[in-house]
Amino acid sequence: EFLRKVQDKVIIFACGTAIETLYNAGIRPTFYGCTERLRVVSEHLDLIPDQDFIRSCYLISADVVHPAVVAHFDHAALFGKADENFYWLGAGKMYDQFRKIMPISLMNPLVGNLGVAAATQLGFKRIYLFGVDNGTKREDKETHPDENLFYKKHKAASSAIHNLTYTMDGNFGGTVATSYLYRLSARYMNVIMRHGVHDFKLNYYNCSDGVLLDNAIPTHTDELEWWYDLPDLDRKKFFEYMDNEKSFALEFTDKDRESMLDPTIFDMVADLAMKMLKGETPETRLDFALRLQNVCEMLFKLHSTRDYYVADFFDGSLYSMFAMLMRSLFQIKDEKEAIRVTEDQIKYILYFIEDAKKIFRMLPDYCAEDHQKNLNGVVGFDHPDSKAPPIRMRKVYVTPEDTANYPTRKFVKRYE
């Protein structure tokens, strides 16, 4: 009720599925924010019966957002996600433009983190958190996503959020049942609030009956009745400010794209890694471990060159696979058997690197979920003794036929 009355006077940032809640409540947000890189986010937006309501919001996200999501909005501004490969690939190839992109950090694990991080990076001096509960006080331990039909249908896939095995102090006293992801979300929010933005004094107020945040002032809505006297926000003028002062359009030609995605260096690193992994079969566990270490050292040294982004493409995947190899290498008691089993696993890593070279050439048209059509219905590529298994395609949640059958229900702003 409070947000209905003041919705024309404040800037409202709707995080994720909150946009559906606000639509049903008759509240028009200023911003919509999402963190996921999946097409399914676009399908969730399709559930809103009034797409003009969606287009009237300003999209704020990072450069990992799916293009189908961006297409829903007339206005959008994307941060650079500075711990992603693409950001550093762009910085290495198009430095003059990418150095102007504002980076964003700690926008995960949950979409509320994007809201706090984005509002901070944009420099808002007073940031109020509503519904950022990071858990629940309810006896049945139901959280606000449980009220959302979209999440309720797929609750099993998000068990890490719903496994409320921890408790934390509440913002307005008491305790809150919470999970690992919610706790991590709260921790990252605290880090953002503690450090803020250089040269700005930012103030955070937690109006949510959820987890206590150390760096936000617990605030009830009856302490904010002075908002009623604020002037109405000129939405059009604010959007013009966002478009012209706080964001800019990348000048990105086909030639730039070809230069950025030139596979020459990528192939060189891939071929070198494969050459180092092939070699003769080591005689001891230590020799085998040193072979893996040589690949790691090569990637580490690559980080100090102008082609450092190539190492980022390989780091996470190869290091995870190497951890698997080390497990086989040192948990099998017989050394010769351990080396044989580990050597057998090496060939699948070589297949992976060969596949990566092919996939790199599919960029930039290799978006999450959409990438499946690039692979002709299978996972990866066939190899002499390893046939690519079929992809289990995800069922589209919202089809054009569904949308055509939805009742047209225009958004109605409500103040009471």
Short mmCIF file of C-alpha atoms in Angstrom, two decimals:
data_model
loop_
_atom_site.label_atom_id
_atom_site.label_comp_id
_atom_site.label_asym_id
_atom_site.label_seq_id
_atom_site.Cartn_x
_atom_site.Cartn_y
_atom_site.Cartn_z
CA GLU A 1 0.00 0.00 0.00
CA PHE A 2 2.82 2.39 0.83
CA LEU A 3 4.61 1.82 -2.50
CA ARG A 4 1.34 2.34 -4.40
CA LYS A 5 0.94 5.79 -2.87
CA VAL A 6 4.50 6.95 -3.54
CA GLN A 7 5.22 5.19 -6.86
CA ASP A 8 5.25 8.45 -8.86
CA LYS A 9 7.67 10.12 -6.45
CA VAL A 10 10.53 7.61 -6.17
CA ILE A 11 12.68 5.48 -8.44
CA ILE A 12 11.68 1.83 -8.10
CA PHE A 13 14.06 -0.97 -9.09
CA ALA A 14 12.21 -4.25 -9.71
CA CYS A 15 14.54 -7.22 -9.31
CA GLY A 16 13.63 -10.36 -11.26
CA THR A 17 10.17 -11.76 -10.59
CA ALA A 18 9.31 -8.69 -8.48
CA ILE A 19 8.18 -7.09 -11.75
CA GLU A 20 5.26 -9.53 -11.89
CA THR A 21 4.36 -8.73 -8.29
CA LEU A 22 4.40 -4.99 -8.99
CA TYR A 23 2.37 -5.42 -12.18
CA ASN A 24 -0.36 -7.26 -10.26
CA ALA A 25 -0.21 -4.67 -7.46
CA GLY A 26 -0.69 -1.73 -9.86
CA ILE A 27 2.80 -0.32 -9.31
CA ARG A 28 4.93 0.80 -12.25
CA PRO A 29 8.68 0.37 -11.55
CA THR A 30 11.32 2.60 -13.10
CA PHE A 31 13.96 -0.11 -13.58
CA TYR A 32 13.82 -3.83 -14.22
CA GLY A 33 16.93 -5.85 -13.41
CA CYS A 34 17.94 -9.44 -14.08
CA THR A 35 21.19 -11.37 -13.69
CA GLU A 36 20.59 -14.68 -15.47
CA ARG A 37 21.96 -15.25 -18.97
CA LEU A 38 19.17 -17.62 -20.02
CA ARG A 39 16.39 -17.21 -22.56
CA VAL A 40 13.93 -18.41 -19.91
CA VAL A 41 14.05 -14.89 -18.37
CA SER A 42 12.55 -13.59 -21.60
CA GLU A 43 9.83 -16.21 -21.39
CA HIS A 44 9.02 -15.09 -17.86
CA LEU A 45 8.56 -11.54 -19.17
CA ASP A 46 6.21 -12.95 -21.80
CA LEU A 47 3.90 -14.01 -18.96
CA ILE A 48 3.01 -10.37 -18.31
CA PRO A 49 -0.27 -9.78 -20.22
CA ASP A 50 0.61 -6.14 -20.99
CA GLN A 51 3.93 -5.94 -22.84
CA ASP A 52 3.65 -2.14 -22.95
CA PHE A 53 4.14 -2.30 -19.18
CA ILE A 54 7.44 -4.13 -19.75
CA ARG A 55 8.58 -1.74 -22.47
CA SER A 56 7.87 1.21 -20.18
CA CYS A 57 10.61 0.06 -17.77
CA TYR A 58 14.33 0.70 -18.10
CA LEU A 59 16.38 -2.49 -18.27
CA ILE A 60 19.49 -2.57 -16.10
CA SER A 61 21.68 -5.65 -16.29
CA ALA A 62 25.17 -6.76 -17.27
CA ASP A 63 26.64 -7.78 -20.61
CA VAL A 64 25.77 -11.43 -19.97
CA VAL A 65 22.02 -10.86 -20.34
CA HIS A 66 20.32 -12.78 -23.14
CA PRO A 67 19.54 -10.72 -26.28
CA ALA A 68 15.92 -11.92 -26.16
CA VAL A 69 15.55 -10.14 -22.80
CA VAL A 70 16.97 -6.87 -24.12
CA ALA A 71 14.49 -7.01 -27.02
CA HIS A 72 11.59 -6.55 -24.58
CA PHE A 73 12.68 -3.03 -23.65
CA ASP A 74 12.85 0.34 -25.39
CA HIS A 75 15.53 1.56 -22.97
CA ALA A 76 18.44 -0.51 -21.64
CA ALA A 77 21.84 0.05 -20.04
CA LEU A 78 24.29 -2.78 -19.43
CA PHE A 79 27.19 -2.83 -17.01
CA GLY A 80 30.36 -4.76 -17.79
CA LYS A 81 30.54 -7.91 -15.66
CA ALA A 82 34.20 -7.65 -14.82
CA ASP A 83 34.66 -11.28 -13.84
CA GLU A 84 33.44 -12.54 -17.23
CA ASN A 85 35.61 -13.44 -20.22
CA PHE A 86 33.78 -11.20 -22.66
CA TYR A 87 34.45 -8.04 -20.69
CA TRP A 88 38.21 -8.59 -20.82
CA LEU A 89 38.07 -9.80 -24.41
CA GLY A 90 36.41 -6.52 -25.32
CA ALA A 91 38.84 -4.53 -23.20
CA GLY A 92 41.78 -6.20 -24.94
CA LYS A 93 40.44 -5.66 -28.45
CA MET A 94 38.44 -2.40 -28.16
CA TYR A 95 40.12 -0.66 -25.25
CA ASP A 96 39.16 2.93 -26.16
CA GLN A 97 35.47 2.11 -25.84
CA PHE A 98 35.54 -0.56 -23.16
CA ARG A 99 37.48 1.60 -20.72
CA LYS A 100 34.37 3.80 -20.54
CA ILE A 101 32.11 0.91 -19.53
CA MET A 102 31.20 0.94 -15.85
CA PRO A 103 32.00 -2.47 -14.32
CA ILE A 104 29.78 -4.16 -11.78
CA SER A 105 30.78 -6.66 -9.11
CA LEU A 106 28.93 -8.90 -6.64
CA MET A 107 25.72 -8.85 -8.70
CA ASN A 108 25.20 -12.54 -7.81
CA PRO A 109 24.17 -15.01 -6.51
CA LEU A 110 20.59 -13.66 -6.45
CA VAL A 111 18.94 -10.88 -8.38
CA GLY A 112 18.58 -8.70 -5.28
CA ASN A 113 22.37 -8.40 -5.35
CA LEU A 114 22.12 -6.80 -8.78
CA GLY A 115 19.66 -4.27 -7.39
CA VAL A 116 22.00 -3.24 -4.58
CA ALA A 117 25.10 -3.28 -6.80
CA ALA A 118 23.46 -1.36 -9.67
CA ALA A 119 21.93 1.32 -7.44
CA THR A 120 25.33 1.73 -5.79
CA GLN A 121 27.25 1.97 -9.06
CA LEU A 122 24.76 4.49 -10.44
CA GLY A 123 25.43 6.63 -7.38
CA PHE A 124 22.01 6.91 -5.75
CA LYS A 125 22.58 8.51 -2.37
CA ARG A 126 19.59 6.95 -0.60
CA ILE A 127 18.87 3.29 -1.33
CA TYR A 128 15.90 1.56 0.31
CA LEU A 129 15.43 -2.21 0.26
CA PHE A 130 11.89 -3.61 0.13
CA GLY A 131 11.29 -7.35 0.00
CA VAL A 132 15.01 -8.11 0.16
CA ASP A 133 14.45 -10.68 2.88
CA ASN A 134 17.07 -13.37 2.10
CA GLY A 135 14.93 -15.91 3.93
CA THR A 136 11.65 -16.10 5.80
CA LYS A 137 10.11 -15.75 9.24
CA ARG A 138 7.08 -17.85 8.33
CA GLU A 139 6.49 -21.02 10.33
CA ASP A 140 5.94 -23.02 7.14
CA LYS A 141 9.29 -21.67 5.87
CA GLU A 142 7.74 -20.51 2.60
CA THR A 143 9.65 -17.67 0.89
CA HIS A 144 8.36 -15.10 -1.59
CA PRO A 145 9.41 -17.16 -4.68
CA ASP A 146 7.07 -19.88 -3.42
CA GLU A 147 4.15 -17.55 -4.12
CA ASN A 148 5.25 -17.21 -7.75
CA LEU A 149 3.67 -19.74 -10.12
CA PHE A 150 6.76 -19.72 -12.36
CA TYR A 151 9.05 -20.74 -9.48
CA LYS A 152 6.53 -23.02 -7.80
CA LYS A 153 6.37 -25.14 -10.95
CA HIS A 154 10.15 -25.58 -11.02
CA LYS A 155 10.96 -25.53 -7.31
CA ALA A 156 12.97 -28.76 -7.49
CA ALA A 157 15.55 -27.05 -9.70
CA SER A 158 16.17 -24.35 -7.10
CA SER A 159 16.61 -26.50 -3.99
CA ALA A 160 19.79 -24.62 -3.05
CA ILE A 161 17.60 -21.58 -2.36
CA HIS A 162 14.80 -23.45 -0.61
CA ASN A 163 16.97 -25.60 1.67
CA LEU A 164 16.50 -23.32 4.69
CA THR A 165 18.82 -25.02 7.17
CA TYR A 166 20.33 -21.88 8.75
CA THR A 167 19.07 -19.03 10.90
CA MET A 168 20.20 -15.39 11.01
CA ASP A 169 19.22 -12.32 13.01
CA GLY A 170 16.17 -10.50 11.68
CA ASN A 171 16.16 -6.89 10.50
CA PHE A 172 13.36 -6.05 12.94
CA GLY A 173 14.36 -8.59 15.59
CA GLY A 174 13.75 -12.29 15.88
CA THR A 175 15.38 -14.86 13.64
CA VAL A 176 15.05 -15.65 9.95
CA ALA A 177 15.24 -19.11 8.37
CA THR A 178 17.73 -18.89 5.52
CA SER A 179 19.82 -20.98 3.13
CA TYR A 180 23.39 -21.06 1.87
CA LEU A 181 22.57 -18.91 -1.17
CA TYR A 182 20.54 -16.42 0.84
CA ARG A 183 23.37 -16.10 3.37
CA LEU A 184 25.86 -15.57 0.54
CA SER A 185 23.56 -12.97 -0.99
CA ALA A 186 23.38 -11.08 2.33
CA ARG A 187 27.15 -11.27 2.77
CA TYR A 188 27.79 -9.75 -0.66
CA MET A 189 25.23 -7.03 -0.02
CA ASN A 190 27.10 -6.13 3.14
CA VAL A 191 30.38 -5.93 1.21
CA ILE A 192 28.84 -3.60 -1.39
CA MET A 193 27.28 -1.37 1.28
CA ARG A 194 30.48 -1.24 3.31
CA HIS A 195 32.57 -0.04 0.39
CA GLY A 196 29.99 1.94 -1.59
CA VAL A 197 31.39 4.18 -4.31
CA HIS A 198 34.45 6.40 -4.09
CA ASP A 199 33.73 10.10 -3.53
CA PHE A 200 30.06 9.47 -2.69
CA LYS A 201 28.36 9.07 0.65
CA LEU A 202 25.64 6.47 0.14
CA ASN A 203 23.00 5.56 2.69
CA TYR A 204 21.22 2.21 2.79
CA TYR A 205 17.93 1.52 4.55
CA ASN A 206 16.51 -1.98 5.01
CA CYS A 207 12.70 -1.91 5.03
CA SER A 208 12.40 -5.69 4.72
CA ASP A 209 11.26 -8.04 7.48
CA GLY A 210 14.08 -10.43 6.68
CA VAL A 211 17.76 -10.89 7.40
CA LEU A 212 19.58 -8.07 9.21
CA LEU A 213 22.17 -6.36 6.99
CA ASP A 214 25.03 -4.88 8.99
CA ASN A 215 25.43 -1.79 6.84
CA ALA A 216 21.77 -0.91 6.28
CA ILE A 217 19.60 0.98 8.75
CA PRO A 218 16.43 -0.96 9.77
CA THR A 219 13.55 1.30 8.69
CA HIS A 220 9.77 0.90 8.91
CA THR A 221 7.59 2.47 6.23
CA ASP A 222 5.86 4.70 8.78
CA GLU A 223 9.23 6.43 9.14
CA LEU A 224 9.06 7.34 5.44
CA GLU A 225 5.78 9.25 5.36
CA TRP A 226 7.74 12.35 4.35
CA TRP A 227 7.89 10.71 0.91
CA TYR A 228 4.25 11.73 0.42
CA ASP A 229 5.40 15.35 0.13
CA LEU A 230 8.02 14.68 -2.56
CA PRO A 231 7.37 16.08 -6.05
CA ASP A 232 6.45 13.63 -8.80
CA LEU A 233 9.37 12.26 -10.81
CA ASP A 234 9.60 13.38 -14.45
CA ARG A 235 9.95 9.88 -15.87
CA LYS A 236 10.63 11.01 -19.44
CA LYS A 237 13.33 13.42 -18.35
CA PHE A 238 14.95 10.79 -16.13
CA PHE A 239 15.05 8.28 -18.99
CA GLU A 240 16.66 10.92 -21.22
CA TYR A 241 19.30 11.46 -18.53
CA MET A 242 19.96 7.71 -18.34
CA ASP A 243 20.17 7.46 -22.15
CA ASN A 244 22.36 10.50 -22.73
CA GLU A 245 24.44 10.91 -19.57
CA LYS A 246 24.73 7.53 -17.86
CA SER A 247 25.03 5.24 -20.88
CA PHE A 248 26.42 5.19 -24.41
CA ALA A 249 26.16 3.01 -27.50
CA LEU A 250 29.12 0.87 -28.50
CA GLU A 251 30.26 1.47 -32.06
CA PHE A 252 30.63 -2.12 -33.14
CA THR A 253 31.11 -3.00 -36.80
CA ASP A 254 31.38 -6.40 -38.47
CA LYS A 255 35.09 -5.72 -38.84
CA ASP A 256 35.37 -5.11 -35.09
CA ARG A 257 33.57 -8.36 -34.41
CA GLU A 258 35.88 -10.32 -36.69
CA SER A 259 38.92 -8.75 -35.05
CA MET A 260 37.63 -9.40 -31.53
CA LEU A 261 36.82 -13.04 -32.25
CA ASP A 262 39.91 -13.88 -34.29
CA PRO A 263 40.61 -17.52 -33.29
CA THR A 264 44.37 -17.39 -34.05
CA ILE A 265 45.59 -16.94 -30.45
CA PHE A 266 42.84 -19.16 -29.05
CA ASP A 267 43.90 -21.99 -31.37
CA MET A 268 47.57 -21.45 -30.52
CA VAL A 269 46.91 -21.80 -26.78
CA ALA A 270 44.58 -24.78 -27.33
CA ASP A 271 47.14 -26.58 -29.49
CA LEU A 272 49.91 -25.90 -26.98
CA ALA A 273 47.80 -27.25 -24.10
CA MET A 274 46.99 -30.40 -26.10
CA LYS A 275 50.66 -30.91 -26.99
CA MET A 276 51.63 -30.63 -23.31
CA LEU A 277 48.91 -33.09 -22.27
CA LYS A 278 49.69 -35.73 -24.92
CA GLY A 279 53.37 -36.55 -24.35
CA GLU A 280 54.58 -39.96 -23.24
CA THR A 281 52.76 -41.69 -20.41
CA PRO A 282 54.43 -40.64 -17.13
CA GLU A 283 55.98 -43.36 -15.00
CA THR A 284 55.05 -41.92 -11.61
CA ARG A 285 52.21 -39.99 -10.03
CA LEU A 286 54.54 -37.04 -9.49
CA ASP A 287 55.51 -36.94 -13.16
CA PHE A 288 51.84 -36.95 -14.11
CA ALA A 289 51.07 -34.12 -11.69
CA LEU A 290 53.98 -32.10 -13.11
CA ARG A 291 52.56 -32.53 -16.60
CA LEU A 292 49.29 -30.93 -15.44
CA GLN A 293 51.24 -28.27 -13.57
CA ASN A 294 53.03 -27.29 -16.79
CA VAL A 295 49.68 -26.53 -18.44
CA CYS A 296 48.60 -24.48 -15.42
CA GLU A 297 51.86 -22.52 -15.47
CA MET A 298 51.42 -21.80 -19.17
CA LEU A 299 47.95 -20.37 -18.56
CA PHE A 300 49.21 -18.41 -15.54
CA LYS A 301 51.93 -16.78 -17.63
CA LEU A 302 49.41 -16.00 -20.34
CA HIS A 303 47.53 -13.85 -17.82
CA SER A 304 50.43 -11.38 -17.85
CA THR A 305 50.19 -10.82 -21.62
CA ARG A 306 47.76 -8.81 -23.74
CA ASP A 307 46.02 -12.08 -24.61
CA TYR A 308 45.17 -12.81 -20.98
CA TYR A 309 41.47 -13.26 -21.81
CA VAL A 310 42.31 -16.50 -23.67
CA ALA A 311 43.56 -18.02 -20.42
CA ASP A 312 40.22 -17.09 -18.83
CA PHE A 313 38.41 -19.19 -21.43
CA PHE A 314 40.32 -22.28 -20.32
CA ASP A 315 41.00 -21.75 -16.61
CA GLY A 316 37.72 -22.80 -15.00
CA SER A 317 37.07 -25.84 -17.20
CA LEU A 318 40.58 -27.26 -17.31
CA TYR A 319 41.26 -26.74 -13.62
CA SER A 320 38.01 -28.56 -12.75
CA MET A 321 38.99 -31.44 -15.02
CA PHE A 322 42.49 -31.52 -13.56
CA ALA A 323 40.95 -31.85 -10.08
CA MET A 324 39.15 -34.95 -11.39
CA LEU A 325 42.44 -36.32 -12.72
CA MET A 326 44.22 -35.73 -9.41
CA ARG A 327 41.46 -37.61 -7.64
CA SER A 328 42.01 -40.65 -9.86
CA LEU A 329 45.76 -40.28 -9.69
CA PHE A 330 46.04 -40.30 -5.91
CA GLN A 331 42.98 -42.23 -4.68
CA ILE A 332 43.68 -45.41 -6.62
CA LYS A 333 46.07 -47.39 -4.43
CA ASP A 334 48.10 -49.12 -7.17
CA GLU A 335 50.29 -46.49 -8.85
CA LYS A 336 50.39 -48.14 -12.28
CA GLU A 337 46.62 -48.60 -12.31
CA ALA A 338 46.16 -44.99 -11.16
CA ILE A 339 48.33 -43.73 -14.03
CA ARG A 340 46.50 -45.93 -16.55
CA VAL A 341 43.06 -44.72 -15.47
CA THR A 342 44.17 -41.09 -15.41
CA GLU A 343 45.78 -41.40 -18.84
CA ASP A 344 42.49 -42.76 -20.20
CA GLN A 345 40.74 -39.65 -18.91
CA ILE A 346 43.23 -37.33 -20.62
CA LYS A 347 41.82 -38.15 -24.06
CA TYR A 348 38.41 -36.74 -23.09
CA ILE A 349 40.05 -33.50 -22.03
CA LEU A 350 41.76 -33.41 -25.42
CA TYR A 351 38.34 -33.92 -27.05
CA PHE A 352 36.99 -31.04 -25.00
CA ILE A 353 39.77 -28.71 -26.17
CA GLU A 354 39.22 -29.76 -29.79
CA ASP A 355 35.52 -29.02 -29.39
CA ALA A 356 36.30 -25.64 -27.79
CA LYS A 357 38.18 -24.60 -30.93
CA LYS A 358 35.08 -25.30 -33.01
CA ILE A 359 32.74 -23.59 -30.58
CA PHE A 360 34.90 -20.46 -30.43
CA ARG A 361 34.16 -19.99 -34.14
CA MET A 362 30.43 -19.89 -33.38
CA LEU A 363 30.78 -16.72 -31.33
CA PRO A 364 29.04 -14.36 -30.84
CA ASP A 365 25.99 -16.43 -31.86
CA TYR A 366 26.48 -18.96 -29.08
CA CYS A 367 24.14 -17.68 -26.38
CA ALA A 368 23.06 -19.84 -23.47
CA GLU A 369 20.22 -22.21 -24.46
CA ASP A 370 20.26 -20.96 -28.06
CA HIS A 371 23.63 -22.65 -28.49
CA GLN A 372 21.84 -26.00 -28.76
CA LYS A 373 20.75 -25.30 -32.33
CA ASN A 374 24.42 -24.77 -33.30
CA LEU A 375 25.22 -28.34 -32.27
CA ASN A 376 22.59 -30.11 -34.36
CA GLY A 377 20.78 -31.63 -31.42
CA VAL A 378 23.75 -33.24 -29.67
CA VAL A 379 26.17 -32.34 -26.88
CA GLY A 380 29.52 -31.42 -28.44
CA PHE A 381 30.96 -33.31 -31.40
CA ASP A 382 31.63 -36.92 -32.35
CA HIS A 383 35.10 -38.39 -31.78
CA PRO A 384 36.49 -41.79 -32.87
CA ASP A 385 35.50 -43.60 -29.67
CA SER A 386 33.11 -41.07 -28.20
CA LYS A 387 29.82 -40.32 -29.92
CA ALA A 388 28.14 -37.07 -28.89
CA PRO A 389 24.97 -37.84 -26.88
CA PRO A 390 21.66 -36.16 -27.79
CA ILE A 391 20.68 -32.94 -26.06
CA ARG A 392 17.62 -33.11 -23.87
CA MET A 393 15.93 -29.96 -25.10
CA ARG A 394 14.16 -27.76 -22.57
CA LYS A 395 10.44 -27.33 -23.14
CA VAL A 396 9.63 -23.74 -23.95
CA TYR A 397 7.67 -22.32 -21.03
CA VAL A 398 5.75 -19.74 -23.02
CA THR A 399 5.01 -20.26 -26.72
CA PRO A 400 3.60 -17.71 -29.19
CA GLU A 401 0.39 -19.75 -29.13
CA ASP A 402 0.20 -19.37 -25.35
CA THR A 403 0.68 -15.63 -25.64
CA ALA A 404 -2.01 -15.40 -28.32
CA ASN A 405 -4.47 -17.12 -25.97
CA TYR A 406 -3.67 -14.93 -22.96
CA PRO A 407 -6.37 -12.40 -22.14
CA THR A 408 -5.25 -8.85 -22.93
CA ARG A 409 -5.12 -7.11 -19.56
CA LYS A 410 -3.68 -3.62 -19.66
CA PHE A 411 -1.73 -2.43 -16.65
CA VAL A 412 -3.75 -0.26 -14.31
CA LYS A 413 -1.85 1.95 -11.90
CA ARG A 414 -3.31 1.84 -8.40
CA TYR A 415 -2.72 4.29 -5.56
CA GLU A 416 -4.84 2.66 -2.86
#
